[in-house]
C-alpha positions as CSV (number, residue, x, y, z in Angstrom):
1,E,8.3,7.9,12.2
2,E,5.5,9.4,14.1
3,Q,5.6,12.6,12.0
4,D,5.6,10.4,8.8
5,R,2.5,8.6,10.2
6,K,0.7,11.9,10.7
7,V,1.5,12.9,7.1
8,L,0.2,9.5,5.9
9,E,-3.0,9.9,7.9
10,K,-3.7,13.1,6.0
11,T,-2.3,12.4,2.6
12,H,-2.4,8.6,2.1
13,P,-5.0,7.0,4.5
14,E,-5.4,4.0,2.2
15,T,-1.6,3.4,2.2
16,L,-1.5,3.7,5.9
17,E,-4.3,1.1,6.2
18,K,-2.3,-1.3,4.0
19,I,0.8,-0.8,6.3
20,D,-1.3,-1.3,9.4
21,Q,-2.9,-4.5,7.9
22,R,0.5,-5.7,6.7
23,E,-0.7,-5.7,3.1
24,P,2.0,-5.2,0.4
25,L,2.3,-1.7,-0.9
26,A,1.9,-1.2,-4.6
27,V,4.7,0.4,-6.6
28,I,2.5,3.5,-7.0
29,D,2.1,3.7,-3.2
30,I,5.9,3.6,-2.9
31,I,6.4,6.3,-5.5
32,S,3.7,8.5,-4.0
33,L,5.2,8.2,-0.5
34,H,8.6,9.2,-1.9
35,E,7.2,12.1,-3.9
36,D,5.4,13.4,-0.7
37,G,8.7,13.5,1.2
38,V,8.7,10.2,3.1
39,S,12.3,9.1,3.2
40,D,13.3,5.9,1.4
41,E,14.6,4.5,4.8
42,V,11.1,4.9,6.3
43,I,9.5,3.4,3.1
44,L,11.9,0.5,3.4
45,E,10.7,0.0,7.0
46,Y,7.1,0.0,5.9
47,V,7.9,-2.5,3.1
48,R,9.7,-4.8,5.6
49,H,6.7,-4.5,8.0
50,T,4.3,-5.6,5.4
51,R,6.5,-8.5,4.3
52,G,5.4,-8.4,0.7
53,A,7.1,-10.1,-2.2
54,Y,7.6,-7.9,-5.3
55,N,8.0,-9.3,-8.7
56,L,8.9,-6.0,-10.4
57,T,8.7,-5.5,-14.1
58,H,11.4,-3.6,-15.9
59,N,8.9,-0.8,-16.4
60,E,8.1,-0.6,-12.6
61,I,11.8,-0.5,-11.8
62,R,12.3,2.3,-14.4
63,K,9.4,4.3,-13.0
64,M,10.9,4.1,-9.5
65,Q,14.4,5.2,-10.8
66,I,12.8,8.1,-12.7
67,A,11.0,9.1,-9.5
68,G,14.3,9.2,-7.6
69,I,13.8,6.2,-5.4
70,S,17.1,5.0,-4.0
71,Q,18.8,2.0,-5.5
72,K,19.0,0.5,-2.0
73,L,15.1,0.4,-1.8
74,I,14.7,-0.8,-5.4
75,N,17.2,-3.6,-4.7
76,Y,15.4,-4.6,-1.6
77,L,12.1,-4.8,-3.5
78,I,13.8,-6.9,-6.2
79,D,15.3,-9.3,-3.6
80,T,11.9,-9.9,-2.1
81,G,10.7,-11.5,-5.3
82,R,13.5,-14.0,-5.5
């Protein structure tokens, strides 16, 4: 996780600030982290840490699927909105 944090400091400082402030990540943040090589397991821990609730649209779900985000992470996000 420390290595991921260093990557975030350089590539996604705004996202890291959201995580540190426990603010929910936007879908685009999640996709960007995934595309930059942060594992879905680490992203899942970030999402759990922020305790956000996601009411995902069909389009957002599809974008994450196309980006290659694991179904486990997508399902977790869906479940937070219930």
